[in-house]
CSV table of C-alpha atoms in Angstrom, one decimal:
chain,number,residue,atom,x,y,z
A,1,MET,CA,90.3,87.9,112.9
A,2,ILE,CA,87.0,86.1,112.1
A,3,LYS,CA,85.3,84.7,115.1
A,4,SER,CA,83.9,81.2,114.7
A,5,ASN,CA,80.6,81.9,116.6
A,6,TYR,CA,80.0,84.8,114.1
A,7,VAL,CA,80.6,82.6,111.2
A,8,GLU,CA,78.2,79.9,112.7
A,9,LYS,CA,75.5,82.5,113.3
A,10,LEU,CA,75.9,83.9,109.9
A,11,LEU,CA,75.6,80.3,108.1
A,12,LYS,CA,73.1,78.7,110.6
A,13,GLY,CA,70.0,77.6,108.9
A,14,VAL,CA,70.9,79.3,105.5
A,15,GLU,CA,69.3,77.5,102.7
A,16,VAL,CA,71.9,76.8,99.9
A,17,GLU,CA,70.9,75.8,96.4
A,18,TRP,CA,73.5,74.1,94.3
A,19,LYS,CA,73.6,74.9,90.6
A,20,THR,CA,76.2,74.2,87.9
A,21,LEU,CA,78.2,77.1,86.6
A,22,SER,CA,77.3,76.9,82.9
A,23,GLN,CA,75.6,73.3,82.1
A,24,GLY,CA,72.0,72.3,82.1
A,25,GLU,CA,68.9,74.2,83.0
A,26,LYS,CA,70.2,75.5,86.3
A,27,LYS,CA,73.4,77.1,84.8
A,28,VAL,CA,74.1,80.6,86.4
A,29,ALA,CA,76.8,81.8,83.9
A,30,GLU,CA,78.0,82.0,80.3
A,31,LEU,CA,81.7,81.1,79.4
A,32,MET,CA,83.7,82.8,76.6
A,33,ARG,CA,87.4,82.5,75.4
A,34,GLY,CA,89.9,85.1,74.6
A,35,ARG,CA,91.7,85.4,71.4
A,36,VAL,CA,95.3,85.2,70.1
A,37,MET,CA,97.3,88.4,70.6
A,38,SER,CA,100.9,88.3,69.6
A,39,LYS,CA,103.7,90.4,71.1
A,40,ALA,CA,103.8,92.2,67.7
A,41,TYR,CA,99.9,92.9,67.9
A,42,LEU,CA,100.4,94.5,71.4
A,43,GLU,CA,103.2,96.8,70.1
A,44,GLU,CA,101.4,97.7,66.9
A,45,ASN,CA,98.0,98.6,68.8
A,46,ALA,CA,99.2,100.1,71.9
A,47,GLY,CA,96.7,102.0,73.9
A,48,ASP,CA,95.2,102.4,77.3
A,49,TYR,CA,93.1,99.1,77.7
A,50,PRO,CA,94.8,96.2,79.5
A,51,VAL,CA,95.2,92.8,77.9
A,52,TYR,CA,95.4,89.8,80.5
A,53,SER,CA,97.1,86.5,80.0
A,54,SER,CA,98.2,83.5,81.9
A,55,GLN,CA,100.8,85.0,84.1
A,56,THR,CA,100.2,85.9,87.7
A,57,LYS,CA,102.5,88.9,87.8
A,58,LYS,CA,100.8,92.3,87.5
A,59,ASN,CA,97.6,90.6,88.0
A,60,GLY,CA,97.9,89.0,84.6
A,61,GLU,CA,98.5,92.1,82.5
A,62,ILE,CA,100.8,91.6,79.5
A,63,GLY,CA,100.3,95.0,77.8
A,64,LYS,CA,97.7,97.6,76.9
A,65,VAL,CA,96.0,98.1,73.5
A,66,ASN,CA,93.8,100.7,71.9
A,67,THR,CA,90.5,98.7,71.9
A,68,TYR,CA,88.7,96.2,74.2
A,69,ASP,CA,86.8,93.0,74.0
A,70,PHE,CA,84.8,93.2,77.3
A,71,GLU,CA,83.4,95.9,79.4
A,72,GLY,CA,81.9,95.5,83.0
A,73,GLU,CA,82.2,93.0,85.7
A,74,PHE,CA,83.5,89.5,85.0
A,75,ILE,CA,85.6,86.6,86.3
A,76,THR,CA,88.6,85.2,84.3
A,77,TRP,CA,90.6,82.1,84.7
A,78,THR,CA,93.7,80.7,83.1
A,79,THR,CA,93.1,77.7,80.9
A,80,ASP,CA,96.7,76.4,80.1
A,81,GLY,CA,100.1,76.0,81.6
A,82,ALA,CA,101.6,76.2,85.1
A,83,ASN,CA,98.9,78.7,86.3
A,84,ALA,CA,96.0,76.8,84.8
A,85,GLY,CA,92.9,77.3,87.1
A,86,THR,CA,94.0,80.5,88.5
A,87,VAL,CA,91.0,82.9,88.9
A,88,PHE,CA,90.8,86.7,88.6
A,89,TYR,CA,88.1,89.2,89.4
A,90,ARG,CA,88.0,91.8,86.6
A,91,THR,CA,86.2,95.1,86.1
A,92,GLY,CA,86.2,97.8,83.4
A,93,LYS,CA,87.3,97.5,79.8
A,94,PHE,CA,89.8,95.0,78.8
A,95,SER,CA,90.8,92.0,76.7
A,96,ILE,CA,92.1,88.5,77.3
A,97,THR,CA,94.3,86.1,75.4
A,98,ASN,CA,93.4,82.7,74.0
A,99,VAL,CA,94.9,81.0,77.1
A,100,CYS,CA,92.2,82.7,79.3
A,101,GLY,CA,88.4,82.0,79.8
A,102,LEU,CA,85.8,84.5,81.0
A,103,ILE,CA,82.7,84.0,83.1
A,104,LYS,CA,79.6,86.2,82.7
A,105,ILE,CA,77.0,85.8,85.4
A,106,ASN,CA,73.5,85.6,84.0
A,107,ASN,CA,71.6,87.0,87.0
A,108,THR,CA,73.5,89.2,89.5
A,109,LYS,CA,70.5,89.4,91.7
A,110,GLU,CA,71.0,85.8,92.2
A,111,LEU,CA,74.8,85.5,92.4
A,112,ASN,CA,77.5,88.1,93.4
A,113,TYR,CA,80.6,88.1,91.3
A,114,ARG,CA,83.2,88.5,94.1
A,115,TYR,CA,81.4,85.7,95.9
A,116,LEU,CA,81.7,83.5,93.0
A,117,PHE,CA,85.4,84.7,92.6
A,118,TYR,CA,86.0,83.5,96.2
A,119,TRP,CA,84.4,80.3,95.5
A,120,LEU,CA,86.2,79.5,92.3
A,121,SER,CA,89.5,80.5,94.0
A,122,ILE,CA,89.1,77.3,96.2
A,123,GLU,CA,87.1,75.1,93.6
A,124,ALA,CA,88.8,75.7,90.2
A,125,LYS,CA,92.3,74.2,90.9
A,126,LYS,CA,90.6,70.9,91.8
A,127,HIS,CA,89.4,70.6,88.2
A,128,VAL,CA,92.7,71.2,86.5
A,129,TYR,CA,93.9,68.1,84.5
A,130,SER,CA,96.9,67.2,82.4
A,131,GLY,CA,96.4,67.4,78.7
A,132,MET,CA,99.6,66.1,76.8
A,133,GLY,CA,101.8,66.8,80.0
A,134,ASN,CA,100.5,70.4,80.2
A,135,PRO,CA,98.2,71.4,83.0
A,136,LYS,CA,94.8,72.5,81.5
A,137,LEU,CA,91.4,73.8,82.8
A,138,MET,CA,89.3,74.1,79.6
A,139,SER,CA,85.6,75.4,79.3
A,140,ASN,CA,84.0,72.1,79.3
A,141,GLN,CA,85.5,71.4,82.7
A,142,VAL,CA,84.7,74.8,84.2
A,143,ALA,CA,81.2,74.5,83.0
A,144,LYS,CA,80.5,71.5,85.2
A,145,ILE,CA,81.8,73.1,88.5
A,146,GLN,CA,78.8,73.4,91.0
A,147,ILE,CA,78.3,76.6,93.0
A,148,PRO,CA,76.5,76.9,96.3
A,149,ILE,CA,74.2,79.8,96.3
A,150,PRO,CA,72.9,81.1,99.6
A,151,PRO,CA,70.7,84.2,99.8
A,152,LEU,CA,72.2,87.3,98.2
A,153,LYS,CA,72.5,89.1,101.5
A,154,VAL,CA,74.6,86.3,103.0
A,155,GLN,CA,76.8,86.3,99.8
A,156,GLU,CA,77.4,90.0,100.2
A,157,GLU,CA,78.3,89.6,104.0
A,158,ILE,CA,80.8,86.9,103.0
A,159,VAL,CA,82.2,89.1,100.4
A,160,ARG,CA,82.5,92.1,102.8
A,161,ILE,CA,84.3,90.0,105.4
A,162,LEU,CA,86.7,88.3,102.9
A,163,ASP,CA,87.5,91.6,101.1
A,164,ALA,CA,88.4,93.1,104.5
A,165,PHE,CA,90.6,90.1,105.3
A,166,THR,CA,92.1,90.0,101.8
A,167,GLU,CA,93.0,93.7,102.3
A,168,LEU,CA,94.6,93.1,105.8
A,169,THR,CA,96.5,89.9,104.6
A,170,THR,CA,97.9,91.7,101.4
A,171,GLU,CA,98.9,94.6,103.6
A,172,LEU,CA,100.8,92.5,106.1
A,173,ILE,CA,102.5,90.3,103.3
A,174,THR,CA,103.6,93.6,101.5
A,175,GLU,CA,105.1,94.9,104.8
A,176,LEU,CA,106.9,91.4,105.5
A,177,THR,CA,108.1,91.3,101.9
A,178,ALA,CA,109.4,94.9,102.1
A,179,GLU,CA,111.4,93.9,105.3
A,180,LEU,CA,112.8,90.9,103.5
A,181,VAL,CA,114.0,93.0,100.5
A,182,ALA,CA,115.5,95.5,103.0
A,183,HIS,CA,117.5,92.8,104.7
A,184,LYS,CA,118.8,91.5,101.5
A,185,LYS,CA,119.9,94.9,100.4
A,186,GLN,CA,121.5,95.5,103.7
A,187,TYR,CA,123.5,92.2,103.4
A,188,GLU,CA,124.5,93.0,99.9
A,189,TYR,CA,125.7,96.5,100.9
A,190,TYR,CA,128.0,95.2,103.7
A,191,ARG,CA,129.1,92.3,101.5
A,192,ASP,CA,130.2,94.8,98.5
A,193,LYS,CA,131.8,97.1,101.2
A,194,LEU,CA,134.0,94.4,102.4
A,195,LEU,CA,135.0,93.5,99.1
A,196,THR,CA,135.9,97.0,97.6
A,197,PHE,CA,139.4,97.8,97.8
A,198,GLU,CA,141.4,100.9,96.9
A,199,GLU,CA,143.8,100.8,94.0
A,200,GLY,CA,147.2,99.5,94.9
A,201,GLU,CA,145.8,98.0,98.2
A,202,VAL,CA,145.6,94.5,96.9
A,203,LYS,CA,146.8,92.3,94.1
A,204,TRP,CA,144.4,91.9,91.1
A,205,ARG,CA,144.4,88.4,89.5
A,206,THR,CA,142.5,86.1,87.3
A,207,LEU,CA,140.8,83.1,88.5
A,208,ARG,CA,143.2,80.9,86.6
A,209,GLU,CA,146.2,82.5,88.6
A,210,VAL,CA,144.8,81.5,91.8
A,211,ALA,CA,143.5,78.0,90.9
A,212,LEU,CA,144.8,74.5,91.0
A,213,GLU,CA,142.3,73.7,88.3
A,214,PHE,CA,139.9,75.7,86.3
A,215,GLY,CA,137.6,74.7,83.4
A,216,ARG,CA,134.4,73.7,82.1
A,217,GLY,CA,132.6,70.4,83.1
A,218,LYS,CA,132.9,67.6,80.5
A,219,SER,CA,129.4,66.1,80.9
A,220,LYS,CA,126.8,66.8,78.2
A,221,HIS,CA,123.0,67.0,79.0
A,222,ARG,CA,121.4,63.9,77.6
A,223,PRO,CA,117.8,62.7,77.4
A,224,ARG,CA,116.8,61.5,80.9
A,225,ASN,CA,115.7,58.1,79.4
A,226,ASP,CA,119.5,57.4,78.6
A,227,SER,CA,119.9,54.3,81.0
A,228,LYS,CA,123.5,54.0,80.1
A,229,LEU,CA,124.4,57.4,81.4
A,230,TYR,CA,122.0,57.9,84.4
A,231,GLY,CA,120.8,55.9,87.4
A,232,GLY,CA,124.0,55.1,89.1
A,233,ASN,CA,125.3,56.5,92.6
A,234,ILE,CA,127.5,59.4,91.2
A,235,PRO,CA,126.1,62.8,91.7
A,236,PHE,CA,125.4,64.9,88.6
A,237,ILE,CA,125.0,68.5,89.4
A,238,GLN,CA,122.9,70.7,87.1
A,239,THR,CA,122.5,74.3,87.1
A,240,GLY,CA,119.2,74.3,89.1
A,241,ASP,CA,121.1,72.5,91.8
A,242,ILE,CA,123.7,75.3,91.9
A,243,ARG,CA,121.0,78.1,91.7
A,244,ASN,CA,119.0,76.7,94.6
A,245,ALA,CA,121.9,75.9,97.0
A,246,PRO,CA,122.9,78.3,99.9
A,247,HIS,CA,126.7,78.3,99.2
A,248,ILE,CA,127.2,74.5,99.7
A,249,ILE,CA,125.5,72.1,97.4
A,250,ARG,CA,124.0,69.1,99.5
A,251,GLU,CA,121.2,68.1,97.2
A,252,PHE,CA,120.9,67.0,93.7
A,253,THR,CA,118.3,65.5,91.4
A,254,GLN,CA,120.3,63.2,89.0
A,255,THR,CA,123.0,60.6,89.1
A,256,TYR,CA,125.5,59.3,86.6
A,257,SER,CA,126.3,55.5,86.3
A,258,LYS,CA,129.9,54.2,85.9
A,259,PHE,CA,129.5,54.6,82.2
A,260,GLY,CA,128.5,58.1,82.5
A,261,LEU,CA,131.5,58.8,84.6
A,262,GLU,CA,133.7,57.5,81.8
A,263,GLN,CA,132.3,60.0,79.6
A,264,SER,CA,132.7,62.8,82.1
A,265,LYS,CA,135.0,64.1,84.8
A,266,LEU,CA,134.7,63.7,88.6
A,267,TRP,CA,135.2,67.0,90.4
A,268,THR,CA,136.3,67.0,94.1
A,269,LYS,CA,134.4,68.1,97.3
A,270,GLY,CA,135.2,71.9,97.7
A,271,THR,CA,135.2,72.7,94.2
A,272,LEU,CA,133.3,76.0,93.3
A,273,CYS,CA,130.7,75.6,90.6
A,274,ILE,CA,129.9,78.6,88.4
A,275,THR,CA,127.1,78.5,85.8
A,276,ILE,CA,127.7,80.0,82.3
A,277,ALA,CA,124.4,79.2,80.6
A,278,ALA,CA,120.7,79.8,81.3
A,279,ASN,CA,121.0,81.1,85.0
A,280,ILE,CA,124.4,82.8,84.6
A,281,ALA,CA,127.0,83.5,87.2
A,282,GLU,CA,125.1,81.4,89.9
A,283,THR,CA,127.8,79.9,92.4
A,284,ALA,CA,127.9,77.3,94.9
A,285,ILE,CA,130.6,74.8,96.4
A,286,LEU,CA,130.3,71.1,96.0
A,287,GLY,CA,129.6,69.4,99.3
A,288,PHE,CA,130.7,66.1,97.7
A,289,ASP,CA,132.4,64.7,94.9
A,290,ALA,CA,130.3,65.2,91.5
A,291,CYS,CA,130.1,65.4,87.8
A,292,PHE,CA,128.6,68.6,86.2
A,293,PRO,CA,127.9,69.6,82.5
A,294,ASP,CA,129.8,71.8,80.2
A,295,SER,CA,127.4,74.6,81.1
A,296,VAL,CA,129.2,74.9,84.5
A,297,ILE,CA,132.9,76.0,85.3
A,298,GLY,CA,134.8,74.3,88.1
A,299,PHE,CA,137.2,76.2,90.1
A,300,VAL,CA,139.5,74.3,92.5
A,301,ALA,CA,141.2,76.9,94.8
A,302,ASN,CA,144.9,76.9,95.4
A,303,PRO,CA,145.1,77.1,99.2
A,304,GLN,CA,148.3,79.1,99.3
A,305,LYS,CA,146.5,81.9,97.3
A,306,THR,CA,142.7,82.0,98.2
A,307,SER,CA,139.7,79.8,99.1
A,308,SER,CA,136.6,78.6,97.3
A,309,SER,CA,134.4,80.5,99.8
A,310,TYR,CA,136.3,83.8,99.2
A,311,VAL,CA,135.9,83.4,95.4
A,312,GLU,CA,132.2,82.6,95.7
A,313,TYR,CA,131.6,85.9,97.8
A,314,LEU,CA,133.6,87.8,95.2
A,315,LEU,CA,131.6,86.4,92.3
A,316,THR,CA,128.2,86.9,94.1
A,317,SER,CA,129.4,90.6,94.6
A,318,TYR,CA,130.3,90.8,90.7
A,319,LYS,CA,127.1,88.9,89.6
A,320,SER,CA,125.3,91.9,88.0
A,321,LYS,CA,128.5,92.9,86.2
A,322,LEU,CA,129.0,89.4,85.0
A,323,GLN,CA,125.3,89.0,83.7
A,324,SER,CA,125.7,92.4,81.7
A,325,LYS,CA,128.5,90.6,79.7
A,326,SER,CA,126.2,87.7,78.7
A,327,THR,CA,125.5,87.1,75.0
A,328,GLY,CA,122.1,87.6,73.5
A,329,SER,CA,120.6,84.1,72.5
A,330,ALA,CA,117.7,82.0,73.4
A,331,GLN,CA,119.5,80.9,76.7
A,332,GLU,CA,121.8,83.7,77.9
A,333,ASN,CA,125.3,82.7,78.3
A,334,ILE,CA,128.8,83.7,79.2
A,335,ASN,CA,131.9,82.0,77.6
A,336,LEU,CA,134.8,80.7,79.5
A,337,ALA,CA,137.1,83.4,78.2
A,338,THR,CA,135.0,86.1,80.1
A,339,PHE,CA,135.8,84.5,83.4
A,340,GLU,CA,139.5,83.8,82.3
A,341,SER,CA,139.9,87.6,81.6
A,342,LEU,CA,138.1,88.7,84.7
A,343,LEU,CA,140.4,90.5,87.2
A,344,LEU,CA,139.5,90.2,90.8
A,345,PRO,CA,140.9,91.6,94.1
A,346,PHE,CA,142.8,89.2,96.2
A,347,PRO,CA,144.2,90.7,99.6
A,348,SER,CA,146.4,88.7,101.9
A,349,LEU,CA,145.2,85.1,103.0
A,350,ALA,CA,144.6,86.4,106.5
A,351,GLU,CA,142.4,89.2,105.3
A,352,GLN,CA,140.6,86.8,102.8
A,353,GLU,CA,139.7,84.5,105.9
A,354,ARG,CA,138.7,87.6,107.9
A,355,ILE,CA,136.4,88.7,105.3
A,356,VAL,CA,134.9,85.2,104.8
A,357,SER,CA,134.5,84.7,108.5
A,358,ILE,CA,132.6,88.0,108.7
A,359,LEU,CA,130.4,87.2,105.7
A,360,ASP,CA,129.6,83.8,106.8
A,361,LYS,CA,128.2,85.1,110.1
A,362,PHE,CA,126.3,87.9,108.3
A,363,ASP,CA,124.9,85.4,105.7
A,364,ALA,CA,123.8,83.0,108.6
A,365,LEU,CA,122.0,85.8,110.4
A,366,THR,CA,120.4,87.1,107.1
A,367,SER,CA,119.3,83.5,106.1
A,368,SER,CA,117.8,83.0,109.7
A,369,ILE,CA,115.8,86.2,109.2
A,370,THR,CA,114.9,85.5,105.7
A,371,GLU,CA,113.5,82.0,106.7
A,372,GLY,CA,111.6,83.5,109.6
A,373,LEU,CA,110.0,86.3,107.4
A,374,LEU,CA,109.2,83.6,104.4
A,375,ARG,CA,107.5,81.4,107.2
A,376,GLU,CA,105.4,84.3,108.5
A,377,ILE,CA,104.3,85.2,104.9
A,378,GLU,CA,103.3,81.5,104.3
A,379,LEU,CA,101.5,81.3,107.7
A,380,ARG,CA,99.7,84.6,106.9
A,381,GLN,CA,98.6,83.1,103.5
A,382,LYS,CA,97.4,79.8,105.1
A,383,GLN,CA,95.5,81.7,107.9
A,384,TYR,CA,93.7,83.7,105.1
A,385,GLU,CA,92.8,80.5,103.2
A,386,TYR,CA,91.7,79.0,106.4
A,387,TYR,CA,89.1,81.6,107.2
A,388,ARG,CA,88.1,81.8,103.5
A,389,ASN,CA,87.4,78.2,103.6
A,390,ILE,CA,85.4,78.4,106.9
A,391,LEU,CA,83.2,80.9,105.3
A,392,LEU,CA,82.5,78.9,102.2
A,393,SER,CA,82.2,75.5,104.1
A,394,PHE,CA,78.7,74.5,102.6
A,395,LEU,CA,77.8,70.9,102.7
A,396,LYS,CA,77.3,69.3,99.4
A,397,GLU,CA,74.4,67.3,100.4
A,398,GLY,CA,72.9,65.5,97.4
A,399,VAL,CA,75.3,66.9,95.1
A,400,GLU,CA,77.3,64.6,92.7
A,401,GLU,CA,81.1,65.1,92.8
């Protein structure tokens, strides 16, 4: 933990000179851009030197090639897309793609690379703008960013503190994430165990055999500006609403008009929704009457044979097997016939109810633990950002925004 009195003592009376990053006489760095590197290029020139792009996974690395464009200490940033303005500290031999920019400090006796990295981690995102609907942070904007430059020793002390705090925060978040994964695996193990039956122990049936109604939605995805179709008060469920719902769908982002309903079909509350395109084999139960597109299967349970809750737990357990049956295309999909031919285990109604009761309780417990761990991870990240900002809280006196 960083003590506030130590921070005050560290920063008290410190003279800070403000300079632009790469503009005018007081610029402190040079800016460069990466180059286009296709997937084919990466495969044909495979080697030992990393190539970094716009993604945040694996520290931005998308592959390795047999040559490199840069060697030494640098900072890079993402110029385009959802991660525009994300900043990375780089060392060694590497290359970057055309959606990345690179910063080379002119005088490392004046400005520390990691100090600049921490400052830009706060400041760069503030300069992201929308270019034709696509977030961007191009070189001409980065060049204007102003940098507070205290004495090098102060920069080094700030870096020492933030490096240690970063390591501690990363370690704590890694431990919490591992605990989160462990709880999820534990839940999946017991769920699959409850839904595993010996041969001859239960009846195996198709979904159509245990349904009052089973089929694809009739709605088609249309342009969002189709005023005839949208804008009424009839919920229109999309695949994202199903994917994001914890068992019961209670929220939606689109509505149909009466005209839209005439082109579609209204499914009743309690219908199990199953996605068959894009994010395949995602399931959730309608918490209200709604329409949904033909990329979703509707299952209305025959209460004398099963329940939507039991079938949803079954399909969740079989999810990886179902996804392996998807056809290769731009958007993965499973056709209706795959679900129609799928044989699933159906014990007695009493046993199904017992299984659902156990899984409901276990799911509620797991969800509670998950929410707690996610909240703790978020708090740790905010705590880190709070102390980072304190250490870099220099007053911009006389500096134009």
